[in-house]
mmCIF file of C-alpha atoms in Angstrom:
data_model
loop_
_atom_site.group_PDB
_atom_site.id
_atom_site.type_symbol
_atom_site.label_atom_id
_atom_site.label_comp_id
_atom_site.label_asym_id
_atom_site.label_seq_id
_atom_site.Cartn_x
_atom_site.Cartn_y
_atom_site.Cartn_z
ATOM 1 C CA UNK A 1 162.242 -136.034 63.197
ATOM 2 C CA UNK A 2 159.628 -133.343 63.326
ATOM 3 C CA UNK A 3 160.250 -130.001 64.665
ATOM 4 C CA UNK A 4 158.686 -127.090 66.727
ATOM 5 C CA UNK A 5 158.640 -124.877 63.939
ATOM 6 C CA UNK A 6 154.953 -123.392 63.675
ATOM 7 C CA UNK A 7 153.063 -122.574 60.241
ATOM 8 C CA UNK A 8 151.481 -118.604 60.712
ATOM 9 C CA UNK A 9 148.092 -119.358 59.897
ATOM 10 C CA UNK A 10 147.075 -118.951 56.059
ATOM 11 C CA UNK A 11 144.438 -116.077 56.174
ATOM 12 C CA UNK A 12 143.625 -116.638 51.975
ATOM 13 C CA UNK A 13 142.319 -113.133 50.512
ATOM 14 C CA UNK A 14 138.667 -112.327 51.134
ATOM 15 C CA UNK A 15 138.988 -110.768 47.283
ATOM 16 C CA UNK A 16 140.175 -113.814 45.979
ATOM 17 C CA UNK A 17 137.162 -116.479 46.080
ATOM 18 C CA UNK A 18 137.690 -119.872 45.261
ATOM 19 C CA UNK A 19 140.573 -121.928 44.140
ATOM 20 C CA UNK A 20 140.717 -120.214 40.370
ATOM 21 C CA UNK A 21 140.809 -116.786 41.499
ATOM 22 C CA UNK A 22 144.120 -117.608 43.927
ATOM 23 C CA UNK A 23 145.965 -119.856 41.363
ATOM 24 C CA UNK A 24 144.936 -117.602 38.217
ATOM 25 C CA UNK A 25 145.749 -114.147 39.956
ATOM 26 C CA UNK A 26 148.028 -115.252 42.394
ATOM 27 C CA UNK A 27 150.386 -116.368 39.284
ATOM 28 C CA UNK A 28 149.534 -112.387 37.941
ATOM 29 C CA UNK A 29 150.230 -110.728 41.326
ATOM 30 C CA UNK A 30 153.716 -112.494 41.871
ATOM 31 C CA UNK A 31 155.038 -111.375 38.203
ATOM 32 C CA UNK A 32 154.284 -107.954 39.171
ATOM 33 C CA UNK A 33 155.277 -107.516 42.149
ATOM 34 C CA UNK A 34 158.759 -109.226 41.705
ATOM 35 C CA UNK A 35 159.752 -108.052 38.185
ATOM 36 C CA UNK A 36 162.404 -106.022 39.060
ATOM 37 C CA UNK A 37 163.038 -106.942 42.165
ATOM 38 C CA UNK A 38 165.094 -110.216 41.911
ATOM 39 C CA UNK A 39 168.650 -109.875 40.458
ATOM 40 C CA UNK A 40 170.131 -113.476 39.032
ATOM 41 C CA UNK A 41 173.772 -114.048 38.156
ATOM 42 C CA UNK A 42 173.391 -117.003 35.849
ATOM 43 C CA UNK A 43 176.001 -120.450 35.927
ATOM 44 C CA UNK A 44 176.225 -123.098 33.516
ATOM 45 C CA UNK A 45 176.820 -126.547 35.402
ATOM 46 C CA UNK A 46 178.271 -129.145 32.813
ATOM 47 C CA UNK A 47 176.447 -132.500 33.167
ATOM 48 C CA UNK A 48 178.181 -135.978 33.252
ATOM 49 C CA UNK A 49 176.470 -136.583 30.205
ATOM 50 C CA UNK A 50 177.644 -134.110 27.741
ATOM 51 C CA UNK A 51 174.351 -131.907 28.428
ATOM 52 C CA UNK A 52 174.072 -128.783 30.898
ATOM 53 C CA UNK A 53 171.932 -126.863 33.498
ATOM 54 C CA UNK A 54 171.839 -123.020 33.890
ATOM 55 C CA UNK A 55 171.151 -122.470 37.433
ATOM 56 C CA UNK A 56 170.588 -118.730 38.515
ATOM 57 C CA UNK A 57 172.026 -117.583 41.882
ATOM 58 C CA UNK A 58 170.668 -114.855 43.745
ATOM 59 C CA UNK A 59 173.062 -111.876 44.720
ATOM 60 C CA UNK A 60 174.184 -112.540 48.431
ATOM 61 C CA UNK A 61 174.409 -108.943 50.800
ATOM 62 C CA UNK A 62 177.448 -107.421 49.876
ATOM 63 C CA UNK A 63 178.892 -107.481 53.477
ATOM 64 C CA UNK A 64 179.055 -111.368 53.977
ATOM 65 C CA UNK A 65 182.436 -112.343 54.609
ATOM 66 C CA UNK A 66 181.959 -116.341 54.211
ATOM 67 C CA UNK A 67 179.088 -117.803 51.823
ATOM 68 C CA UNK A 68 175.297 -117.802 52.866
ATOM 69 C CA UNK A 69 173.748 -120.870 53.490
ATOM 70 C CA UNK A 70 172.475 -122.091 49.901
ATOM 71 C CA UNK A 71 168.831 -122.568 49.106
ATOM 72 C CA UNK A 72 167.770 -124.967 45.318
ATOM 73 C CA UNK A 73 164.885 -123.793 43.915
ATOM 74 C CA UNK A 74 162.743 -126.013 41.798
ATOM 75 C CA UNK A 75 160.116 -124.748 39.305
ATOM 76 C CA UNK A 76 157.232 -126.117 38.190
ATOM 77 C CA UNK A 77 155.435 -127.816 34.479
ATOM 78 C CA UNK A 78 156.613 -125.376 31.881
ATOM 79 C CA UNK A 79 158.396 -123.265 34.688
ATOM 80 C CA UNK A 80 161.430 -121.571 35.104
ATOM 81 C CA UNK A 81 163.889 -119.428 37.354
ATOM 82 C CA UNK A 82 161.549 -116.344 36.275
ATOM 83 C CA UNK A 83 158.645 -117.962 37.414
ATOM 84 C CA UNK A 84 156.958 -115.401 39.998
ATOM 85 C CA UNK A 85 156.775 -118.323 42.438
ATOM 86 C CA UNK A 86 160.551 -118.664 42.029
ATOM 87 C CA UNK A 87 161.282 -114.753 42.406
ATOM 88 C CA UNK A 88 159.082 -114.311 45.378
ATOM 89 C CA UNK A 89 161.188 -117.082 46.985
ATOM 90 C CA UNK A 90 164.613 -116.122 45.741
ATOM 91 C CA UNK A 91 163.623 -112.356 46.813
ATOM 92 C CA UNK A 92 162.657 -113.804 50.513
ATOM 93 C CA UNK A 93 166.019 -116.302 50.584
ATOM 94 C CA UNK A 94 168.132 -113.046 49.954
ATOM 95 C CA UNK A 95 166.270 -111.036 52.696
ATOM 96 C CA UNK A 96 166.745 -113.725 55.059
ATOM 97 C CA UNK A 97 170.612 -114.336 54.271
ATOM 98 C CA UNK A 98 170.230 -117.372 52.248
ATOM 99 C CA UNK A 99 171.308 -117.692 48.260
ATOM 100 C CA UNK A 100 168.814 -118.755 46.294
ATOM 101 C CA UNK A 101 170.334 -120.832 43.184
ATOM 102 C CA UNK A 102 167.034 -121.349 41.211
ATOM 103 C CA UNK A 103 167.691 -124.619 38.565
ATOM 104 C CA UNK A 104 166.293 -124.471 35.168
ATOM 105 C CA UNK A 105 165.689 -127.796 34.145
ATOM 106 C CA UNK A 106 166.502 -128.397 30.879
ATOM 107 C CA UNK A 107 165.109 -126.976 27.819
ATOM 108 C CA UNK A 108 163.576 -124.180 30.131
ATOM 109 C CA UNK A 109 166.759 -121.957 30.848
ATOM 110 C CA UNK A 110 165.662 -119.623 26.993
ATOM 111 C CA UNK A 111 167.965 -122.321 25.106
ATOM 112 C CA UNK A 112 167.280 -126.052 24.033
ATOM 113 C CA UNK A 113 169.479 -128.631 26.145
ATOM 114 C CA UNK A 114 171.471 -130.801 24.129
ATOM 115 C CA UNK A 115 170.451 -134.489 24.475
ATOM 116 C CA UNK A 116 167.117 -135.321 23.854
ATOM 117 C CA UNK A 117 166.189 -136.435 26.846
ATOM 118 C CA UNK A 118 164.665 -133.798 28.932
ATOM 119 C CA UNK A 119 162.734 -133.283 32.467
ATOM 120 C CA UNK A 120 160.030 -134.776 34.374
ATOM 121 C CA UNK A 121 158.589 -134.738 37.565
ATOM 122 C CA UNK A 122 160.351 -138.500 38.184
ATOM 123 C CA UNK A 123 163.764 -136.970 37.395
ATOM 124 C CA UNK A 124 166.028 -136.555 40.200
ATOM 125 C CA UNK A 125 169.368 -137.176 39.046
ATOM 126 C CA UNK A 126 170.074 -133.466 37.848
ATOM 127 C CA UNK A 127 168.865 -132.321 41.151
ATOM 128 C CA UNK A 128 171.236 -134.902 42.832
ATOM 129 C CA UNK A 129 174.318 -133.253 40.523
ATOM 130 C CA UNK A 130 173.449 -129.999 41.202
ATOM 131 C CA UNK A 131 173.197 -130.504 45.141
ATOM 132 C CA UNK A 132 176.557 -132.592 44.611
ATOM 133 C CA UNK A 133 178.018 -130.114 42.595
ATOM 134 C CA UNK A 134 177.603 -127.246 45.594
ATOM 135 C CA UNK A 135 178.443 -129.782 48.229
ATOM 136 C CA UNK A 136 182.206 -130.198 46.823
ATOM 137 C CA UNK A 137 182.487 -126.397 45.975
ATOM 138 C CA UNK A 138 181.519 -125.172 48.917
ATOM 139 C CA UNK A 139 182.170 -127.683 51.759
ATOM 140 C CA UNK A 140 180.352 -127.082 55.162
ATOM 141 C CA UNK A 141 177.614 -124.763 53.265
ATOM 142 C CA UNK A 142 173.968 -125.389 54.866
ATOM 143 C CA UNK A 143 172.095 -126.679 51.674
ATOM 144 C CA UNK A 144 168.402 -126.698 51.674
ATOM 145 C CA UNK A 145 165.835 -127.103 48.489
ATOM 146 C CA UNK A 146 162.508 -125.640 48.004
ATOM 147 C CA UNK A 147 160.094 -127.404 44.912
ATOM 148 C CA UNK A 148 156.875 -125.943 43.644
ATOM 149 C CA UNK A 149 154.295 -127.942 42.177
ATOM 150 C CA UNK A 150 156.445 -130.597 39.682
ATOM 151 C CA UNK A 151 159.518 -129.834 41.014
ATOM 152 C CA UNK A 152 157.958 -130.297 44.778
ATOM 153 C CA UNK A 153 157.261 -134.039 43.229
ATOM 154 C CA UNK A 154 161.147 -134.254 42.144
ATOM 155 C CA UNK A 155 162.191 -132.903 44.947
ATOM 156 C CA UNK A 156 159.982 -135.911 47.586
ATOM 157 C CA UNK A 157 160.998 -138.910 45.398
ATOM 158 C CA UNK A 158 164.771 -137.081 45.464
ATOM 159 C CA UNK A 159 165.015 -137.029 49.663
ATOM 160 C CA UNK A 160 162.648 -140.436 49.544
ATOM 161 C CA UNK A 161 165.117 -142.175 47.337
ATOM 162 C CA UNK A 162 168.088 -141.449 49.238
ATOM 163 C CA UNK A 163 166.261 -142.113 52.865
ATOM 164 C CA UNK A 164 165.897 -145.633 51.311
ATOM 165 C CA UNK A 165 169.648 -146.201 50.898
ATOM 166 C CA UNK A 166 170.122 -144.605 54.450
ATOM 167 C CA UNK A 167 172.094 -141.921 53.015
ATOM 168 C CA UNK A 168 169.776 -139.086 53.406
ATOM 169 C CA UNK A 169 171.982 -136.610 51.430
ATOM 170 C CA UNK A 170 173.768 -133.480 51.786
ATOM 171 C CA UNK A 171 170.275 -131.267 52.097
ATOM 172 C CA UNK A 172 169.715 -130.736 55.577
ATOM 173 C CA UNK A 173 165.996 -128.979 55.462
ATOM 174 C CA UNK A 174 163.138 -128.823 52.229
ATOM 175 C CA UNK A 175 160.052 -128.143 51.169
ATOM 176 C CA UNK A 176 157.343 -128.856 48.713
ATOM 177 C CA UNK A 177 154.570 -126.744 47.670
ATOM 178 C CA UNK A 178 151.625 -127.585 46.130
ATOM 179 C CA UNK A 179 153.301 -131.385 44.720
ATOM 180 C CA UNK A 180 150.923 -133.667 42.862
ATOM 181 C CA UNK A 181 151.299 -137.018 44.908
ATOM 182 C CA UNK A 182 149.534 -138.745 42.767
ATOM 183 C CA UNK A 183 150.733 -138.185 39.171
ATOM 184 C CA UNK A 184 147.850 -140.220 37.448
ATOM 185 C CA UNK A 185 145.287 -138.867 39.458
ATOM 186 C CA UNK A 186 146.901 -135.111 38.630
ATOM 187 C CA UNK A 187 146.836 -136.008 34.852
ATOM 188 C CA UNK A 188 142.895 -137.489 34.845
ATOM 189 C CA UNK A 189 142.148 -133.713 36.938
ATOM 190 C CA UNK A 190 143.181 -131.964 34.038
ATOM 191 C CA UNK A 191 141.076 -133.606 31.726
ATOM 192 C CA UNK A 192 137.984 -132.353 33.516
ATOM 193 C CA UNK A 193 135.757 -128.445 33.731
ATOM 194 C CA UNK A 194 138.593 -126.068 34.451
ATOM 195 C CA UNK A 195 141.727 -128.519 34.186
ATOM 196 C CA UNK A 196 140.956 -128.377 30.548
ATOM 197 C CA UNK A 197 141.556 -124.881 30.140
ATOM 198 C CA UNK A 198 144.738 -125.259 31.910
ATOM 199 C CA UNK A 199 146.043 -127.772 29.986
ATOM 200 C CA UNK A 200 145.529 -125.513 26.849
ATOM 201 C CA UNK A 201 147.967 -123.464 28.666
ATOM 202 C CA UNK A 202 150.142 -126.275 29.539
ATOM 203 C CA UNK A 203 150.479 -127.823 26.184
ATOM 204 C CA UNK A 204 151.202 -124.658 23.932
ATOM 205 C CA UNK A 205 154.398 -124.085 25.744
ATOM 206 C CA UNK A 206 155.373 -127.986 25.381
ATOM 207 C CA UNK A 207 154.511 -127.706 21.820
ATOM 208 C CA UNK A 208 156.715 -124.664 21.327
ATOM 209 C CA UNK A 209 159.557 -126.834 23.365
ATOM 210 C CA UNK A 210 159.116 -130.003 20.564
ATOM 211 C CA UNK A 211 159.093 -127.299 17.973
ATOM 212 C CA UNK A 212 162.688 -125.905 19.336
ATOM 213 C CA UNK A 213 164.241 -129.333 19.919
ATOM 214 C CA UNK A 214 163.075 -130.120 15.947
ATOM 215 C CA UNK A 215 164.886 -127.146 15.148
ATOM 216 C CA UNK A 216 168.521 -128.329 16.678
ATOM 217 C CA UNK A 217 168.186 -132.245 16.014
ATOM 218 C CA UNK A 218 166.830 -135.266 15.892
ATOM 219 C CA UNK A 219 163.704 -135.578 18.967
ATOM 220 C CA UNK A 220 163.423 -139.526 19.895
ATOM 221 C CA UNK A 221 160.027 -139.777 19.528
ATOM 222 C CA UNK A 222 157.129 -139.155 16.938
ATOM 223 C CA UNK A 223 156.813 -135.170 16.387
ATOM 224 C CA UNK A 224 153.380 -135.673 14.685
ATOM 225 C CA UNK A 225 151.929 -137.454 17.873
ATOM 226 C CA UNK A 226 153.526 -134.619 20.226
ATOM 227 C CA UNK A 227 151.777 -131.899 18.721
ATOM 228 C CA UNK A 228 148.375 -133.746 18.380
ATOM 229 C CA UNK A 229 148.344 -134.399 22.294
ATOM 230 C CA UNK A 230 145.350 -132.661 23.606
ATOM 231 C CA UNK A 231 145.491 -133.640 27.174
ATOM 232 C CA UNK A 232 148.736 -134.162 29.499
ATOM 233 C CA UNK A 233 147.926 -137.639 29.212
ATOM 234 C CA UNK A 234 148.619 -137.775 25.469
ATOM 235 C CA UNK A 235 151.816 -135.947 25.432
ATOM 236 C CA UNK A 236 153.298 -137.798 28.158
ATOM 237 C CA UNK A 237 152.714 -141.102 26.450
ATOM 238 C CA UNK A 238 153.833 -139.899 22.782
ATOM 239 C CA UNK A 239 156.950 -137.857 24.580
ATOM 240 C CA UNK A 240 157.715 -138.442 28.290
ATOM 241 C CA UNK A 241 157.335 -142.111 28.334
ATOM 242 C CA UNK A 242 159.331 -143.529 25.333
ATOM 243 C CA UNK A 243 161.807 -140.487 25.732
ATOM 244 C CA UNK A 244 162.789 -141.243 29.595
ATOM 245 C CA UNK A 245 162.657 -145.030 29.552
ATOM 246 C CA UNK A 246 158.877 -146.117 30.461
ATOM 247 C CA UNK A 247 156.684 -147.857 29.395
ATOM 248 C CA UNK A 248 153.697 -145.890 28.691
ATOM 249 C CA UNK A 249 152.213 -143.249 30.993
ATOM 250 C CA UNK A 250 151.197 -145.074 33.358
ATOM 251 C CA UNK A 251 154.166 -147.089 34.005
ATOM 252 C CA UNK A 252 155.712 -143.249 34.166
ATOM 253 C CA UNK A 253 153.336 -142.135 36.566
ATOM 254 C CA UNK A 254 153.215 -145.103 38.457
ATOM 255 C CA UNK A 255 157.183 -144.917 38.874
ATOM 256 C CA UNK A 256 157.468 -141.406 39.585
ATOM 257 C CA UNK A 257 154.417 -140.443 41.999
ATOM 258 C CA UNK A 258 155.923 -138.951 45.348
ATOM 259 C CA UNK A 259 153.471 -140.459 47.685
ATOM 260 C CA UNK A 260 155.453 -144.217 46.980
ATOM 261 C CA UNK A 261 158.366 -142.030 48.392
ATOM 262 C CA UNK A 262 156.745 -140.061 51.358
ATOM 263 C CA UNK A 263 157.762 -142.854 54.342
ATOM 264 C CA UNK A 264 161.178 -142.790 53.407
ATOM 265 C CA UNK A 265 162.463 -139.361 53.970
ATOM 266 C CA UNK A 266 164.290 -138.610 56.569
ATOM 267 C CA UNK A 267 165.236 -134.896 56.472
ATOM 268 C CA UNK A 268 162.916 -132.179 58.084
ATOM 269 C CA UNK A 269 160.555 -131.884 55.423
ATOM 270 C CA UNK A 270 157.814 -129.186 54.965
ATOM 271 C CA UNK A 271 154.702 -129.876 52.693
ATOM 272 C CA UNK A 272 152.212 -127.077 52.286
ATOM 273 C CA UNK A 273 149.016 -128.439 50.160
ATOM 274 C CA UNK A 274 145.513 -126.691 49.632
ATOM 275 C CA UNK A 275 142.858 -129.273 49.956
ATOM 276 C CA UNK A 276 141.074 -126.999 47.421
ATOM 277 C CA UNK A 277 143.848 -127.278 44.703
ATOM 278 C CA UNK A 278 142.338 -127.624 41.014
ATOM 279 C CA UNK A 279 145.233 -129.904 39.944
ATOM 280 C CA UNK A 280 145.764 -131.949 42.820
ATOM 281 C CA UNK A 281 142.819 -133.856 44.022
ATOM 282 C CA UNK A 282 143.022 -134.025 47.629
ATOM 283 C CA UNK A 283 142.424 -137.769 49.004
ATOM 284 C CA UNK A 284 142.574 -138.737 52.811
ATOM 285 C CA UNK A 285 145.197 -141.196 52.160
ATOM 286 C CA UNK A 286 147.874 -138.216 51.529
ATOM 287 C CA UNK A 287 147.214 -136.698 54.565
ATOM 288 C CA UNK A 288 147.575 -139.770 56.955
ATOM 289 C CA UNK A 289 150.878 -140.724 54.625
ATOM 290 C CA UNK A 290 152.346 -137.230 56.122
ATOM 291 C CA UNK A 291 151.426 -137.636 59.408
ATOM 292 C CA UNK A 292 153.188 -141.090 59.701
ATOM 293 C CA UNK A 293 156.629 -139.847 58.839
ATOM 294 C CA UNK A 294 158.303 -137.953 62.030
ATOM 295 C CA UNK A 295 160.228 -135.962 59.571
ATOM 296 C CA UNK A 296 157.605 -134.604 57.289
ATOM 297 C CA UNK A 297 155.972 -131.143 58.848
ATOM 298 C CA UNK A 298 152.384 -130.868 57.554
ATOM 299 C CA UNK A 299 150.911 -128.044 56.150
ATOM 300 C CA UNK A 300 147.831 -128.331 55.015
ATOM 301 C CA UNK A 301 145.316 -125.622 54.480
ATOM 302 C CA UNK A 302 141.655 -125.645 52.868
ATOM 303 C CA UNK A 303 141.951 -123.133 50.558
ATOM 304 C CA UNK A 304 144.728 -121.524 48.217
ATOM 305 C CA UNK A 305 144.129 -123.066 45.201
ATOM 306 C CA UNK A 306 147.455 -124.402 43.179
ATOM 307 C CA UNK A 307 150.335 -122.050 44.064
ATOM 308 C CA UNK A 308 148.204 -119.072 45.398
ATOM 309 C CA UNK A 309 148.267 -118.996 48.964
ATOM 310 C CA UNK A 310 147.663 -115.170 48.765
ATOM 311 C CA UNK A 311 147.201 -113.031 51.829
ATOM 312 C CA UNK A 312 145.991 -108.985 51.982
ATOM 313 C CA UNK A 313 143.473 -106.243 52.035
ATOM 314 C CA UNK A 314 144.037 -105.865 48.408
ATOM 315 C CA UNK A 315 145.506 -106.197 45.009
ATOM 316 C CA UNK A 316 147.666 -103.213 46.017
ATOM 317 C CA UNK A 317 148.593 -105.115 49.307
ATOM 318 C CA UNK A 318 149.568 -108.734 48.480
ATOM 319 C CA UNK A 319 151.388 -111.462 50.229
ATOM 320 C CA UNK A 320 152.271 -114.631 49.382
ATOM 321 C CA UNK A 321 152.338 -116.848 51.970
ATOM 322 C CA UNK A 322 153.422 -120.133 50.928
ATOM 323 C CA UNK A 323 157.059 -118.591 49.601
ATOM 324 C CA UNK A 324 157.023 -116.582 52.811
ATOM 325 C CA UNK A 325 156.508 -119.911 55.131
ATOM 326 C CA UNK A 326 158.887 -121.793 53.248
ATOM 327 C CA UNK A 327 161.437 -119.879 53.827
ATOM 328 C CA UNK A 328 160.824 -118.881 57.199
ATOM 329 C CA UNK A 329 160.805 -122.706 57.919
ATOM 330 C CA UNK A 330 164.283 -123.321 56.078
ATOM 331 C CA UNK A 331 166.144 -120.432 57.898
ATOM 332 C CA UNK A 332 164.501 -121.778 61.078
ATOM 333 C CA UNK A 333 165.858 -125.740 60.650
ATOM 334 C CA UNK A 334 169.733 -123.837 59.347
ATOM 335 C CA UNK A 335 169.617 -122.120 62.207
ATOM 336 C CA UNK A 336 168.757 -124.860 65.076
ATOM 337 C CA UNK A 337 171.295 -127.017 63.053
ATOM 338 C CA UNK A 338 173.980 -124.311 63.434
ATOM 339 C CA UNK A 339 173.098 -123.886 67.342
ATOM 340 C CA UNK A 340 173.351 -127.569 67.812
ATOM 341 C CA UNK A 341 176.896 -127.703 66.056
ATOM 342 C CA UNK A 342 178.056 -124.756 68.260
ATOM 343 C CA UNK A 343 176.917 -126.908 71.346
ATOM 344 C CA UNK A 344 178.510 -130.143 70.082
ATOM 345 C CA UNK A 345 181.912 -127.846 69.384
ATOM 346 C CA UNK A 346 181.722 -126.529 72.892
ATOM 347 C CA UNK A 347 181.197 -129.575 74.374
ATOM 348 C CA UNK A 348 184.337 -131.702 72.614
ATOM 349 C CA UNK A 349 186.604 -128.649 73.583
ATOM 350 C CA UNK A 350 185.364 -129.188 77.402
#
C-alpha cells in the first residue's frame, strides 16, 4: 500500500542549467565531497555457482548494541560501491542508523568474477542471494534496498518478480532512482546528440572489462565483435545477449525492462525519475503505470537530469537530494514497521 511519507520538494541548483550540467557535475560534486568520508569493510559472499560477490558494508556507530537495520545498495552501468552516488547514500544510511552493504556486481568489485557470465540490468538472482544471504545471518534485521539507474531496473523486476509468486520477499521498503523502464527505448537514447558522448564513456570501461576477462579465460562470446561495438546496442547483442541466455538484444531488453514488472510489486516502493533525464526518455505511459500500483510512491520531478538531483547556493554548498530522500523514505517505512510490531506485541500480551 502507499504511505504518508512526503517527498521535500526538489529545488534543482539555479547554477546547474539543464539536464547535462546536473548529471555531468552532479557525478563530479558527489566524488568530492564523499572521498574520504565513507569507510567500507569489504565481504566476499560465495555464490551457489562457484563465482562470488564483494559486498562493502558501511561501519555501524560504535555504540549499537544489536545490528542496524540493513540497507543493499545497487550501482549503476559500469558502477560500483565507490560510485559517488553509492557513498553519498552509504554516508546518509550510517547517519541515520542504517548499514549500508553496497553490492558490487560482478566484474566491478577491482577483480574479474570467475564464470563468464556477468551482470545486467535483467539479473536479479545475485540480488536475491545476497538479500537471502543477510536474511539467515541476521534473522529479524529490517532489510531495505536502494538501486540507482541499472541497478534501480534490477532492483523493480527483483520486488516485481517475487510480488508475482505472492511471496513479496524479505525487503520490507526500496527505492529506485533514476531506472530506465524501458531498456530499448534507453539504448536507442544513447544513440542520439549527447547520448553519444556518453556512450563513449560507457563503452571504454566495458571494453577494459572484456579485455580483463580475456586475460583470466576463455569469454563466451566473440572478443573481436565486443570491442567493435560502438553503441550500447552493439555490445549488448555481441556480449549481453548470447552470454546471459537471449536471444538478441531485443529479446534481452524486451525480457528485462522494469515497467513489465511495475504492477506486481507489492512492497512500499519509492521511484524518483526526472522527466528531463538524458538517458531515460520520459513517456506518459510510465507515469500512469506508477500511479496504478498502491505500493509504488511516485516521485517524479521535471528536472535533475540522470542521477543529479543537486540542491544549493553553490559548488561550495551542495546537496544531493535524491540519496538524501531515499533514505529519509527507508528509515521512515523501518520505523512505522517497527511501531506497528510494538503495537501488535502489546496487544497479544493484553
Amino acid at each position: 500500500m502507499n504511505t504518508t511519507f512526503t517527498l521535500r520538494r526538489f529545488e534543482p541548483a539555479w547554477w546547474l542549467p539543464g539536464p547535462h550540467a546536473q548529471t555531468i557535475l552532479g557525478r563530479v560534486l558527489r566524488m568530492r565531497r564523499n572521498r574520504r568520508k565513507v569507510t567500507y569493510v569489504r565481504e566476499r559472499f560465495r555464490t551457489p555457482d562457484g563465482d562470488f560477490l564483494d559486498v562493502d558494508f558501511s561501519r555501524p556507530a560504535a555504540n549499537r548494541s544489536r545490528t542496524p537495520p540493513i540497507v543493499v545498495l545497487l550501482h549503476g552501468l559500469e558502477g560500483c560501491s565507490d560510485s559517488g552516488y553509492m557513498m553519498e547514500a552509504a554516508r546518509l544510511c550510517t547517519e541515520a542508523g542504517l548499514q549500508a552493504a553496497a553490492l558490487n556486481f560482478r566484474g566491478r568489485s577491482g577483480a574479474p568474477n570467475r564464470n563468464s557470465r556477468a551482470y545486467h540490468a535483467g539479473e536479479t538472482g545475485d540480488l536475491g542471494f545476497l538479500v537471502d544471504s543477510l536474511a539467515e545471518r541476521a534473522p529479524g534485521v529490517p532489510l531495505a534496498a536502494i538501486g540507482f539507474s541499472l541497478g534501480g531496473n534490477v532492483l523493480l523486476k527483483y520486488l516485481g518478480e517475487r510480488g508475482r509468486d505472492g511471496k513479496p520477499g524479505r525487503l520490507e521498503a526500496a527505492v529506485a532512482v533514476s531506472a530506465p523502464f524501458d531498456l530499448a527505448a534507453s539504448t536507442g537514447r544513447m544513440e542520439r546528440g549527447m547520448g553519444k558522448v556518453y556512450t563513449r564513456y560507457f563503452l571504454q570501461s566495458l571494453r577494459d572489462g572484456v579485455r580483463a576477462k580475456a586475460a583470466i579465460g576463455p569469454l563466451g562470446y566473440a572478443m573481436t565483435a565486443a570491442l567493435d561495438a560502438r553503441t550500447l546496442r552493439e555490445f549488448d547483442e555481441a556480449v549481453t545477449a548470447p552470454l546471459h541466455g537471449f536471444r538478441d538484444a531485443a529479446d534481452y531488453y524486451e525480457r528485462s525492462s522494469s515497467i513489465r514488472y511495475l504492477d506486481s510489486i507489492r512492497v512500499p516502493t519509492l521511484v524518483i525519475q526526472a522527466r528531463d533525464d538524458p538517458f531515460h526518455p520520459f513517456a506518459s505511459d510510465h507515469e500512469s503505470t506508477l500511479a496504478a500500483n498502491p505500493w509504488l510512491h511516485d516521485g517524479w520531478v521535471e528536472r535533475g537530469g540522470h542521477m543529479g538531483f543537486v540542491e544549493g547556493a553553490g559548488p561550495w554548498a551542495t546537496r544531493f537530494w535524491a540519496e538524501a530522500e531515499t533514505v529519509r523514505f527507508i528509515a521512515s517505512i523501518l520505523d512505522r514497521n517497527r511501531a506497528d510490531a510494538r503495537q501488535d506485541d502489546m496487544a497479544i500480551r493484553r
